Short mmCIF file of C-alpha atoms and ligand atoms in Angstrom, two decimals:
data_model
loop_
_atom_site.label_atom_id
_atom_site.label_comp_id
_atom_site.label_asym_id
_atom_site.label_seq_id
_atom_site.Cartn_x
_atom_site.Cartn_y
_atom_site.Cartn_z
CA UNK A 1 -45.16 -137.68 6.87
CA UNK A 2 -47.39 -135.62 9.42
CA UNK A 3 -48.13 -138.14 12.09
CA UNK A 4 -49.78 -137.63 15.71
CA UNK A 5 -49.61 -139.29 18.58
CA UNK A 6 -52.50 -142.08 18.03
CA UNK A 7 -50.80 -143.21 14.31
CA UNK A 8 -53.48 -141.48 12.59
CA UNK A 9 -52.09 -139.66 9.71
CA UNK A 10 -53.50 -136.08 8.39
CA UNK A 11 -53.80 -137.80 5.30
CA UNK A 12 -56.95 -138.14 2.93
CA UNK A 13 -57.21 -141.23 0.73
CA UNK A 14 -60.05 -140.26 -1.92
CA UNK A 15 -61.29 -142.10 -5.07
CA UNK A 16 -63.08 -140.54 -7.75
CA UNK A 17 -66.28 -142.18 -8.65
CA UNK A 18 -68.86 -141.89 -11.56
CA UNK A 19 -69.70 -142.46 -14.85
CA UNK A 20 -67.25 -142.69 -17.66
CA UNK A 21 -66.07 -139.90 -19.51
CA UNK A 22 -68.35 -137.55 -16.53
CA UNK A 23 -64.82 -135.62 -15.70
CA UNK A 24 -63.07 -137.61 -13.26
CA UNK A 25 -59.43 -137.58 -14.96
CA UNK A 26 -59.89 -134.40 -16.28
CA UNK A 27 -60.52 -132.91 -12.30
CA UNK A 28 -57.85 -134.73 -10.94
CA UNK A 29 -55.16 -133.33 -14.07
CA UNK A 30 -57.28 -130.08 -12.55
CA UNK A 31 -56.08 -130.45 -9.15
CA UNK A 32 -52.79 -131.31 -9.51
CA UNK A 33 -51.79 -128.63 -12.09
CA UNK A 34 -53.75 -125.79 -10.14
CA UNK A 35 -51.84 -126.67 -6.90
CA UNK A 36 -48.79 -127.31 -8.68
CA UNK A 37 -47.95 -130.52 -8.22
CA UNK A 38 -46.74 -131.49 -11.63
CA UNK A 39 -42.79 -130.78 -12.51
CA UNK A 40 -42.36 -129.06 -15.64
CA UNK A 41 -41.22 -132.38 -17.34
CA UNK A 42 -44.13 -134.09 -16.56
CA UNK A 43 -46.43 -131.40 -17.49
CA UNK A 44 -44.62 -130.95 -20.96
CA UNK A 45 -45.37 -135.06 -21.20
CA UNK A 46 -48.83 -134.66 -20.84
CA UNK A 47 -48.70 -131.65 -23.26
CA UNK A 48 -46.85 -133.36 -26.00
CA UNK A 49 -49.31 -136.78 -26.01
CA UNK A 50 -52.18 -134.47 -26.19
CA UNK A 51 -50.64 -132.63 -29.34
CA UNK A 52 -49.93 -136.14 -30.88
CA UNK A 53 -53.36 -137.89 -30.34
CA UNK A 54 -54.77 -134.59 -31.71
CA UNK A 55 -57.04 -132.64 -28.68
CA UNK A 56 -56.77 -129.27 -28.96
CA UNK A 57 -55.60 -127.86 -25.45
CA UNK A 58 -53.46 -130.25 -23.05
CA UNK A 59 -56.13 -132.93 -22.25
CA UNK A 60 -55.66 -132.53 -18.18
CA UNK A 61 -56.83 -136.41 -17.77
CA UNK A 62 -53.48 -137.67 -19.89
CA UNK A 63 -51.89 -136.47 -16.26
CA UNK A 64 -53.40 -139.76 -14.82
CA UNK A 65 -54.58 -141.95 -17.77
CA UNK A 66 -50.98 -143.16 -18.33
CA UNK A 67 -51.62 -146.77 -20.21
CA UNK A 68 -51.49 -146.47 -23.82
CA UNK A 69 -54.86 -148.10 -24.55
CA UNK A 70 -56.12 -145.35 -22.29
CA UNK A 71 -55.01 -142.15 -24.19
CA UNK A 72 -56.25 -143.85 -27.41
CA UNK A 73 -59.58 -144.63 -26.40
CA UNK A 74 -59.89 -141.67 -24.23
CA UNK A 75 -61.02 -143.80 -20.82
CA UNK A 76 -59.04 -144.86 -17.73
CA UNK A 77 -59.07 -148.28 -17.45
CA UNK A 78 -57.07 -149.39 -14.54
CA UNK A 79 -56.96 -147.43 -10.79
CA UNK A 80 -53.94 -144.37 -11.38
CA UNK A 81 -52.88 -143.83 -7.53
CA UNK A 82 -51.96 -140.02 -7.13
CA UNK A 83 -49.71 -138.58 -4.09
CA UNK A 84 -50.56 -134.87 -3.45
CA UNK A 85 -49.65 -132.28 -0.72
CA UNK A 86 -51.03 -128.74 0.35
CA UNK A 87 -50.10 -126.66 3.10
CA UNK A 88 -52.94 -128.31 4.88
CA UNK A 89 -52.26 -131.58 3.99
CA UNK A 90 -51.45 -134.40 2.37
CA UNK A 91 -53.47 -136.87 -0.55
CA UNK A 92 -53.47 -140.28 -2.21
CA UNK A 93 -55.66 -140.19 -4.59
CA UNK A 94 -56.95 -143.19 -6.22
CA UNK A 95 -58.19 -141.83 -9.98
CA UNK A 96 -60.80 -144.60 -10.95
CA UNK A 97 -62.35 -145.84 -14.26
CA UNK A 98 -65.94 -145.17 -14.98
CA UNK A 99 -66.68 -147.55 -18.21
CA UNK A 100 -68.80 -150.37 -16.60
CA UNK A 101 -66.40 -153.17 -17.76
CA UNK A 102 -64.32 -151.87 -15.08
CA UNK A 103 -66.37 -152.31 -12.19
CA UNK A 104 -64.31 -154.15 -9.68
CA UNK A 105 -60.90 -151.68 -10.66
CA UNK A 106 -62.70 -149.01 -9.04
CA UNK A 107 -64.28 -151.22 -6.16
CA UNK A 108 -60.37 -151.77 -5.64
CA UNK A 109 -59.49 -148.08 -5.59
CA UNK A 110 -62.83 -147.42 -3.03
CA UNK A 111 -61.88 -150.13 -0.92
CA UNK A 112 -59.41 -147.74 0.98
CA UNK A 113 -60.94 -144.56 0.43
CA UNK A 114 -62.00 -142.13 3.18
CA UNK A 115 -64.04 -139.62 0.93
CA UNK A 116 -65.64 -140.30 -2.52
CA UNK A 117 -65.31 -137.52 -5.05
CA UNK A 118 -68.18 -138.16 -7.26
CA UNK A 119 -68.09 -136.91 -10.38
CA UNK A 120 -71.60 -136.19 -12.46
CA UNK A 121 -71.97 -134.93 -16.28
CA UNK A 122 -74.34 -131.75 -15.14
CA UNK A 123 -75.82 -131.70 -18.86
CA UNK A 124 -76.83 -135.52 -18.44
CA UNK A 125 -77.26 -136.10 -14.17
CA UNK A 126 -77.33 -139.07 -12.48
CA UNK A 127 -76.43 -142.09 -14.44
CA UNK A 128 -77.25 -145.76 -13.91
CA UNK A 129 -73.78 -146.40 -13.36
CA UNK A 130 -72.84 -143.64 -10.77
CA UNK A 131 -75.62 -145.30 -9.08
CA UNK A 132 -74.03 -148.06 -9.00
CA UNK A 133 -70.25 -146.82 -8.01
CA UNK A 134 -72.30 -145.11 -5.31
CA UNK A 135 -73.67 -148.23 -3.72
CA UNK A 136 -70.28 -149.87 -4.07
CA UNK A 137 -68.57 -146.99 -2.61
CA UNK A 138 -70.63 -146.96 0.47
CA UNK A 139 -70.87 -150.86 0.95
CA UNK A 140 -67.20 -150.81 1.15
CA UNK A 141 -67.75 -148.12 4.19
CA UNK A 142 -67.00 -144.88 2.13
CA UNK A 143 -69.36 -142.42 3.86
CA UNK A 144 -68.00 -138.97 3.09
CA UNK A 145 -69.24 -138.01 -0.51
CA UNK A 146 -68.00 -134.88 -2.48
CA UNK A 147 -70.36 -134.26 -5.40
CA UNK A 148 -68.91 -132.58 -8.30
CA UNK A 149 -71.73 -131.18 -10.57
CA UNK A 150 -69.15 -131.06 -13.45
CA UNK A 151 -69.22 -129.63 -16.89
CA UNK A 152 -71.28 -126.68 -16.06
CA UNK A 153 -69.36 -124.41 -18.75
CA UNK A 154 -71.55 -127.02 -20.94
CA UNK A 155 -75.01 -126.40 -18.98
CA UNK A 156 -74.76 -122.62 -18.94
CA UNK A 157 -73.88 -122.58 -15.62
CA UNK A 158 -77.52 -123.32 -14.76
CA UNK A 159 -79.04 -123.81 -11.27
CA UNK A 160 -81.41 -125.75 -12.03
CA UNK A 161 -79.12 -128.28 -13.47
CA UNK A 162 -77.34 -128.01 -10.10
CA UNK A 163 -80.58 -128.30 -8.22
CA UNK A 164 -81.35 -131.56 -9.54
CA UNK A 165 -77.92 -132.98 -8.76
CA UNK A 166 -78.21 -131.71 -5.11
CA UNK A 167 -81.78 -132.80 -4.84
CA UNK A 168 -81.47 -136.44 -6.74
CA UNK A 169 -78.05 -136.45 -4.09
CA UNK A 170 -79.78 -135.83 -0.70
CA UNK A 171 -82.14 -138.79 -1.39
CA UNK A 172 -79.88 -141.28 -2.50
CA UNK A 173 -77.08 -140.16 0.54
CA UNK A 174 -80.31 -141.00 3.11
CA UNK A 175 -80.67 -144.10 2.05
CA UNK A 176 -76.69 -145.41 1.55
CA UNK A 177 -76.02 -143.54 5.73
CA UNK A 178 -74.05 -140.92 3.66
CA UNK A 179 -72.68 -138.86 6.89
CA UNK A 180 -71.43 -136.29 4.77
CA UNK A 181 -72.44 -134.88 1.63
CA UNK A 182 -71.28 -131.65 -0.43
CA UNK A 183 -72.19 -131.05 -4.06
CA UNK A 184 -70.28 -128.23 -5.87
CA UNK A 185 -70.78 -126.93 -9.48
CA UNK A 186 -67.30 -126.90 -11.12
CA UNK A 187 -65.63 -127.05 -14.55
CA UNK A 188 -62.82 -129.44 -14.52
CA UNK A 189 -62.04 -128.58 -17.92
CA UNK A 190 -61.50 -124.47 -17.21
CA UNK A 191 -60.80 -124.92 -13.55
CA UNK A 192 -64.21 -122.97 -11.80
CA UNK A 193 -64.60 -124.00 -8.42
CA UNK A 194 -61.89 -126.62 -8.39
CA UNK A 195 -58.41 -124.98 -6.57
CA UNK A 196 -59.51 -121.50 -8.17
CA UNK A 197 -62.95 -119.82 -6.85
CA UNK A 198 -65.58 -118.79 -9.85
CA UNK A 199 -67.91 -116.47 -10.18
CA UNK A 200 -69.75 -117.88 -12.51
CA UNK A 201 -72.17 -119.73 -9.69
CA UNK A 202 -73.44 -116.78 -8.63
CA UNK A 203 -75.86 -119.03 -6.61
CA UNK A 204 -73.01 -121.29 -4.59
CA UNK A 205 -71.11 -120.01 -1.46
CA UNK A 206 -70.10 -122.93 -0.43
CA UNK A 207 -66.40 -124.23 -0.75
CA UNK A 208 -64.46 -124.98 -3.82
CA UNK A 209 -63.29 -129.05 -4.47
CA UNK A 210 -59.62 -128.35 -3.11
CA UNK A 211 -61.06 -126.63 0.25
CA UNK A 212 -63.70 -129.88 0.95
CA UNK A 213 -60.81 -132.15 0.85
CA UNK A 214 -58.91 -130.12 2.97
CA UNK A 215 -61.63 -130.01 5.37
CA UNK A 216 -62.84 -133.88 5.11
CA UNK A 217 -62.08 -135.71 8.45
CA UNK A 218 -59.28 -138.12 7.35
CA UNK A 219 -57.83 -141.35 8.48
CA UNK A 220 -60.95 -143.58 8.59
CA UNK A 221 -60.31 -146.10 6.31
CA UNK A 222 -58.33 -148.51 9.00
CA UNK A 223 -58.54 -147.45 11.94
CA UNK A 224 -61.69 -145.71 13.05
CA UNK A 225 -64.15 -147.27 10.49
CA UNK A 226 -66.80 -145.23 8.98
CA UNK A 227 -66.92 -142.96 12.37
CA UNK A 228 -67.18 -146.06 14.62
CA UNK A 229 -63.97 -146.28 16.88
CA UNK A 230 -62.59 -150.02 16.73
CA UNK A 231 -62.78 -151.70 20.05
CA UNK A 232 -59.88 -154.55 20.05
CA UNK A 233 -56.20 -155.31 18.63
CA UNK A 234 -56.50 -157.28 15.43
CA UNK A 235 -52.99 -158.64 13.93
CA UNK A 236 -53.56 -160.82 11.24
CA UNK A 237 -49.88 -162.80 10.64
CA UNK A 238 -47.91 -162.26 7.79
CA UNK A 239 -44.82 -163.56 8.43
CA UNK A 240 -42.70 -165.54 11.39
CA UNK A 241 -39.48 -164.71 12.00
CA UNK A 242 -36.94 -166.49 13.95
CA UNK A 243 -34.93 -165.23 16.37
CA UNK A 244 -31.12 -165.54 16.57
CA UNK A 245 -31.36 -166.78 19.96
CA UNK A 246 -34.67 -169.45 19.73
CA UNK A 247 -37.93 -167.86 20.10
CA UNK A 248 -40.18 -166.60 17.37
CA UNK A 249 -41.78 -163.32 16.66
CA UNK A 250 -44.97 -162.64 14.28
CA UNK A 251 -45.12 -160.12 11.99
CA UNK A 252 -48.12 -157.73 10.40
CA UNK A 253 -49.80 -154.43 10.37
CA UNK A 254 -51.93 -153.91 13.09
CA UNK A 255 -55.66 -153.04 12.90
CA UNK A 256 -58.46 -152.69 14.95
CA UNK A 257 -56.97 -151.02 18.05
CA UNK A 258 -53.40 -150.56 19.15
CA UNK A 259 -51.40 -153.42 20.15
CA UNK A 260 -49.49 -153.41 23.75
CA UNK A 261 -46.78 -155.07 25.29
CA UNK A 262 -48.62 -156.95 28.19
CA UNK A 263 -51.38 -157.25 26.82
CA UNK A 264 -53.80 -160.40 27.15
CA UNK A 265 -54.58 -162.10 23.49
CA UNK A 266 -55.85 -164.94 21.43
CA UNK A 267 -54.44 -166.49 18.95
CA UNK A 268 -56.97 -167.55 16.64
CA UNK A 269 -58.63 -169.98 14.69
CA UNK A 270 -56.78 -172.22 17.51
CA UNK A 271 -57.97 -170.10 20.46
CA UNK A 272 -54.63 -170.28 22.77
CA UNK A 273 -54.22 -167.17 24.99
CA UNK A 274 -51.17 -165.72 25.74
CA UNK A 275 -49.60 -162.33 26.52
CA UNK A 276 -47.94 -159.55 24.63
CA UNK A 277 -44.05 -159.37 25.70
CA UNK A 278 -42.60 -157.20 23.13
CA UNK A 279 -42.95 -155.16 20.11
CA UNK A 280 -40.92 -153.62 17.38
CA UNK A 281 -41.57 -151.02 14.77
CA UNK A 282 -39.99 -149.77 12.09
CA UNK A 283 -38.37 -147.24 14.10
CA UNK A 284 -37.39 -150.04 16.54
CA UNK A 285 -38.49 -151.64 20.29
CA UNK A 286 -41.94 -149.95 21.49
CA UNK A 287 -44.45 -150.44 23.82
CA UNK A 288 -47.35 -150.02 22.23
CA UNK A 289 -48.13 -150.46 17.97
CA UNK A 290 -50.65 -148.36 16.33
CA UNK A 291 -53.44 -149.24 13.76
CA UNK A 292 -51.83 -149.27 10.39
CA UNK A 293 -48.18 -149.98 11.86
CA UNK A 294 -46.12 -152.87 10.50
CA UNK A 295 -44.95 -154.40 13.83
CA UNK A 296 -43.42 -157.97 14.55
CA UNK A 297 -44.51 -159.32 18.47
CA UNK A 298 -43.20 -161.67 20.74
CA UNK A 299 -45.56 -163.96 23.35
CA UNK A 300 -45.03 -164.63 26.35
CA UNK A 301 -45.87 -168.52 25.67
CA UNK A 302 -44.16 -170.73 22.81
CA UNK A 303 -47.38 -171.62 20.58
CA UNK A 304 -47.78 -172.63 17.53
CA UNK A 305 -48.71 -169.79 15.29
CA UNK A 306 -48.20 -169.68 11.71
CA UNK A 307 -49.23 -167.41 8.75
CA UNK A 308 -53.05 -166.43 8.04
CA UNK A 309 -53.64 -166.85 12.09
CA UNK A 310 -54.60 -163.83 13.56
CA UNK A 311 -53.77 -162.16 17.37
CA UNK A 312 -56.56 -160.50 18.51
CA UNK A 313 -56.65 -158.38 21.88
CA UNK A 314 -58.82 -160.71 24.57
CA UNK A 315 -61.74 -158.49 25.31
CA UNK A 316 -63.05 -158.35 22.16
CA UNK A 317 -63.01 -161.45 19.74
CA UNK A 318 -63.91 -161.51 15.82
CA UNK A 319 -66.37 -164.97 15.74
CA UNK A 320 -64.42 -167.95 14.11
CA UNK A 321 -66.27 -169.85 11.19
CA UNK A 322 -66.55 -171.63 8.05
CA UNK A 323 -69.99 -169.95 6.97
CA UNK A 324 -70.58 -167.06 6.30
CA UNK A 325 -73.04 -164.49 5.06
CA UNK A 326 -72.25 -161.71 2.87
CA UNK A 327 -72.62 -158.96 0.62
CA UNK A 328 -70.47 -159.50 -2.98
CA UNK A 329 -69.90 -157.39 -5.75
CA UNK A 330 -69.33 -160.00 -8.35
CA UNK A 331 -66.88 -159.06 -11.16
CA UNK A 332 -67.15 -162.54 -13.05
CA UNK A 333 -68.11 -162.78 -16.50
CA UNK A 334 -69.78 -166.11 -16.23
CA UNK A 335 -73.10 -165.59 -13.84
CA UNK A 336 -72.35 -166.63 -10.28
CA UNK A 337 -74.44 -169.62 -8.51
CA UNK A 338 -74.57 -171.95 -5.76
CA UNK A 339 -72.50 -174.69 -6.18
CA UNK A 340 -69.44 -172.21 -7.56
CA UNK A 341 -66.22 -172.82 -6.02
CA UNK A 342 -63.27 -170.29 -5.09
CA UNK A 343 -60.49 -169.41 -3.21
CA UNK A 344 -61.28 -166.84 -0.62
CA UNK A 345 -58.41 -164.09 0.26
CA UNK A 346 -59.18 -162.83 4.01
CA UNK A 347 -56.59 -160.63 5.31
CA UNK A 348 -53.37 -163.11 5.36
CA UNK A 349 -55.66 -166.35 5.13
CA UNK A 350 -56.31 -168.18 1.96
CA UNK A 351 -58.49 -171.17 1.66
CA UNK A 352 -61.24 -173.04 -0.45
CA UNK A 353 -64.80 -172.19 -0.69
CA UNK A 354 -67.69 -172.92 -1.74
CA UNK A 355 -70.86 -170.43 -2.82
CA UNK A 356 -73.56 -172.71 -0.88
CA UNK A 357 -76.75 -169.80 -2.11
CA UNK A 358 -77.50 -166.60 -3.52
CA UNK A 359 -80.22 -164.82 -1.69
CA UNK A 360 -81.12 -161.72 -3.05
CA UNK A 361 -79.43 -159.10 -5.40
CA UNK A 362 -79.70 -155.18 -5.08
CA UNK A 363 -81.46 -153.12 -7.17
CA UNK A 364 -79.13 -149.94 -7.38
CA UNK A 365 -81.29 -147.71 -9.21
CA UNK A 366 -84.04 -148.23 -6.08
CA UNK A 367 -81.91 -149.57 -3.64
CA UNK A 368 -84.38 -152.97 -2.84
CA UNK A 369 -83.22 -156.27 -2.74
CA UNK A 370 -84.97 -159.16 -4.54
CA UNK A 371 -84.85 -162.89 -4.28
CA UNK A 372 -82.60 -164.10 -7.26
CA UNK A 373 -81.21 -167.74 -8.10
CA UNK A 374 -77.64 -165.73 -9.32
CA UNK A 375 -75.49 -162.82 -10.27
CA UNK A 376 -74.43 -161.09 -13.42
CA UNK A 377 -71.15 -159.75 -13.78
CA UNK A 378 -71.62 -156.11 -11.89
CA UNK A 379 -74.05 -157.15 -9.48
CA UNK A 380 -74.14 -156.66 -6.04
CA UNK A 381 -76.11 -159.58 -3.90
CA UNK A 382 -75.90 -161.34 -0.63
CA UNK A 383 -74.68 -164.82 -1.06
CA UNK A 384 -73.86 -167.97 1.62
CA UNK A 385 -70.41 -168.97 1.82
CA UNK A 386 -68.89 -172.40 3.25
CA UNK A 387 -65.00 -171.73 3.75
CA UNK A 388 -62.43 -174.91 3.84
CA UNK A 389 -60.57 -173.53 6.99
CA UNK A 390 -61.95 -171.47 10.02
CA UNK A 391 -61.93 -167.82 9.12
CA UNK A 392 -61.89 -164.89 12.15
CA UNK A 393 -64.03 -162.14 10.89
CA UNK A 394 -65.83 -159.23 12.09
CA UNK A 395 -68.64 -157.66 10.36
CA UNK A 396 -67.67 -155.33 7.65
CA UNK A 397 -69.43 -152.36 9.71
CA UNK A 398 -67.09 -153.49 12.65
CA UNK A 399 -63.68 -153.53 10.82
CA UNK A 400 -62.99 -153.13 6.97
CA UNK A 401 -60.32 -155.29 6.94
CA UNK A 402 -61.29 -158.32 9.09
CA UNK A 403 -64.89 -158.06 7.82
CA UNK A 404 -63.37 -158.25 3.80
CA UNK A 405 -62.48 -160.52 1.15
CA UNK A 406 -61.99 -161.20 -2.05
CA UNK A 407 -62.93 -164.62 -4.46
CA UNK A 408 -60.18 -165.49 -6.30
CA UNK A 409 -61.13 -168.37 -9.49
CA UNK A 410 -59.05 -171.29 -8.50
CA UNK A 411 -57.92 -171.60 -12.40
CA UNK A 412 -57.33 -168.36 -14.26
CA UNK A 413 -56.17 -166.72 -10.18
CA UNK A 414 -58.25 -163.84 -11.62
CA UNK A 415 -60.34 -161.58 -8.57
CA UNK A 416 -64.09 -162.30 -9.60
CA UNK A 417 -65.78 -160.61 -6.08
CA UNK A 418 -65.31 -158.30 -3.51
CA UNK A 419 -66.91 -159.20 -0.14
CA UNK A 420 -68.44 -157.61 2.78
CA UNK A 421 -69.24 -159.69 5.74
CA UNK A 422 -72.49 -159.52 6.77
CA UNK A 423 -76.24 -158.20 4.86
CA UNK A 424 -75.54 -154.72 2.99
CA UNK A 425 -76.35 -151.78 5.19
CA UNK A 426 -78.76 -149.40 3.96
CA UNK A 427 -81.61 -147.54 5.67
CA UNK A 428 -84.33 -146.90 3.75
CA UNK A 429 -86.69 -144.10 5.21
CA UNK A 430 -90.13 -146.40 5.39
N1 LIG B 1 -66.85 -128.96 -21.44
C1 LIG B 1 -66.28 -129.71 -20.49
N2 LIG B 1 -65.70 -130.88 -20.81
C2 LIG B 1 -65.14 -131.61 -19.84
C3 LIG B 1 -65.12 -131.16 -18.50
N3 LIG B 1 -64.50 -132.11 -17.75
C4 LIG B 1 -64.14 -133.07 -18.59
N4 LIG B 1 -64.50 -132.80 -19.86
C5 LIG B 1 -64.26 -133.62 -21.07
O1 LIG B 1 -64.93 -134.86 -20.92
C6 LIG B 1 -64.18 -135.90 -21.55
C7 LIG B 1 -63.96 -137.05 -20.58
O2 LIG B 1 -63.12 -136.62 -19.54
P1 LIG B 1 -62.30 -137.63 -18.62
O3 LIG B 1 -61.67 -136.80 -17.58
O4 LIG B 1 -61.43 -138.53 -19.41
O5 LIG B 1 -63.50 -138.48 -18.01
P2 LIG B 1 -63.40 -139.68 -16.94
O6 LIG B 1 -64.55 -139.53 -16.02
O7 LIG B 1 -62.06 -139.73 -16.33
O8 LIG B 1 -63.65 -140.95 -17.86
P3 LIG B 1 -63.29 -142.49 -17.48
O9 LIG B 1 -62.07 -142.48 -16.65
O10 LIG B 1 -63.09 -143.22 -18.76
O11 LIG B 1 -64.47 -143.00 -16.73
C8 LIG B 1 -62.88 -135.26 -22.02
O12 LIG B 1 -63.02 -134.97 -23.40
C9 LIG B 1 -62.80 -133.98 -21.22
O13 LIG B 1 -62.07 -132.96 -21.85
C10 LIG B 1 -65.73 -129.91 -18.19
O14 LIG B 1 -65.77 -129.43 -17.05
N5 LIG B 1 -66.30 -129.23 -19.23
MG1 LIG B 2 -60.72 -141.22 -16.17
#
């Protein structure tokens, strides 16, 4: 694995995003076959289940629609994660469903995205539903978007079906703080503008899919989040581990900033300060730990830590609470109220909670947020929270992983929301 000297990896984690059946399989199959990433078995695989559910040609999205139920109905259903390499570098790709009922699967596979590859149905545009992937995507702090005007074989190749995308695009990337946008014409299904250049765009100079992603700044999704550099050390505890001769150490992955032997932290919820006295990586004793690293950390004091507390670096603390404010995308299929109860999963912490209100719920084809009593499976709303135990969060804009959680349903264990902490962000232009 290419790694420098800060941890940060050239490596792009992208999603795909949009409506379903807009193309999304079908350009990743694209991708992978045009930079030769399949082996001949696997290709041959994908060959022979297209030949027995009948499609003509080798349907390119059997290459990551895998499940059974998904070659049969012709629609991804859960997230297919995808490990890719060019000279230039290297990709996970996270392949995501676009039927509605599968909301929260792709929310799952955004969650640790750098770069959304949206892909739109150029004979049909924008859907309600890309809309709707698009506000997820950015909520979750995606905000590097590669537009794929696909299907263009099927529009004629016409500009002014591009236009519209592009046009429809640029407004709706103002209002979500898109930093990046790029919108391509392409045919997944022949391969124009995806790895191979086409001419058939006579009006587009700008790069093919493969050369964006090569391009994309990388390595956001932990670390540096959404462009904003992380200010302090946050460790949230996994494990404990004894040591042969006494003493204890804690173990996680580090976020937030590096972590460094003599350096002044907190342990929180309790609030007991200590000091950093060593560290050890995978690769053994270090001095320092960097964001993403699996370390385990020895104090200088003997407190009592155990799993779901988190060490945070001293000149920067996350606030400690029970209530909280945030923005949910709510997955159940009963509607969600006050008065609903939960366990909430923040980073290593688990612990009852209660919905105490819903405030308002967002409109994603206009992007305003109304006043509503509850949620309907798929919406996306800011709700009051009461938690059982102290939580230490940041705001979602601060860190992605402090500011996160999920709702778990105490009975069925089933994930029913994702949640940002803190009001959505958007900027709308008035
Ligand atoms: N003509 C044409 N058909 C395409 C193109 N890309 C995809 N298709 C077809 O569109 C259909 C749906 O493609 P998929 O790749 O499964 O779509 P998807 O977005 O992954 O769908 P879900 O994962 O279920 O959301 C398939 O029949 C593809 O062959 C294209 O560029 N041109
Ligand atoms: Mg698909």
């Amino acid at each position: 694995m290419i790694q420098s000297e800060d941890g940060v990896m050239d490596l792009l984690r992208f999603a795909t995003i949009g409506s379903v059946d807009d193309g999304k399989s079908t350009l990743i199959g694209r991708i992978l076959v045009d930079t030769r990433q399949l082996f001949d078995d696997q290709f041959d695989a994908v060959a022979e289940a297209s030949r027995r559910r009948g499609v003509g040609e080798v349907d390119l999205a059997f290459v990551t629609d895998g499940l059974r139920a998904e070659r049969e109905q012709g629609i991804t259903i859960d997230v297919a994660y995808r490990y890719a390499a060019t000279p230039r570098r290297k990709f996970v790709i996270a392949d995501c469903p676009g039927h509605v009922q599968y909301t929260a699967n792709m929310a799952t596979g955004a969650s640790t995205a750098d770069l959304a590859l949206v892909v739109v149905d150029a004979t049909a545009g924008l859907k309600e539903q890309t809309r709707r992937h698009l506000c997820i995507a950015s909520l979750l702090g995606v905000n590097q978007l590669i537009v794929c005007a696909n299907k263009m074989d099927m529009a004629g190749w016409s500009e002014t079906a591009y236009d519209r995308i592009v046009t429809e695009m640029e407004e709706l990337s103002r209002t979500l703080a898109i930093s990046s946008l790029t919108v391509i014409p392409i045919s997944a299904l022949d391969g124009d503008n995806v790895v191979e250049r086409s001419d058939a765009a006579p009006y587009y100079d700008g790069p093919t899919v493969l050369e964006a992603l090569e391009i994309a700044p990388a390595g956001g999704w932990a670390g540096v989040h959404g462009g904003r550099a992380a200010e302090a050390t946050r460790l949230p505890v996994q494990w404990i581990l004894r040591q042969p001769g006494g003493g204890r150490t804690y173990a996680g992955m580090v976020d937030g900033a590096p972590i460094r032997v003599g350096e002044e932290v907190v342990v929180l919820p309790d609030g007991l300060r200590s000091t950093v006295t060593e560290i050890t990586t995978p690769s053994g004793p270090a001095q320092a730990g960097g964001v993403g690293l699996s370390v385990s950390v020895a104090l200088a004091d003997d407190l009592d830590v155990s799993r779901g507390d988190m060490i945070v670096g001293a000149g920067d603390l996350p606030s400690v609470t029970t209530e909280l404010v945030a923005t949910v995308c709510w997955f159940g299929s009963v509607p969600l109220t006050a008065g609903s109860r939960f366990r909430i999963k923040h980073t290593t912490r688990t612990t009852p909670a209660i919905v105490t209100a819903i405030e308002t719920s967002l409109n994603v084809n206009d992007l305003t947020l109304s006043p509503v009593d509850r949620l309907i499976e798929n919406d996306i709303g800011v709700v009051r929270l009461s938690a059982a135990s102290p939580l230490a969060v940041d705001t979602y804009q601060h860190n992605r992983i402090t500011g996160s959680f999920v709702l778990v349903d105490e009975v069925t264990n089933v994930t029913v929301a994702a949640g940002m902490v803190g009001p959505p962000t958007l900027h709308h232009p008035d």
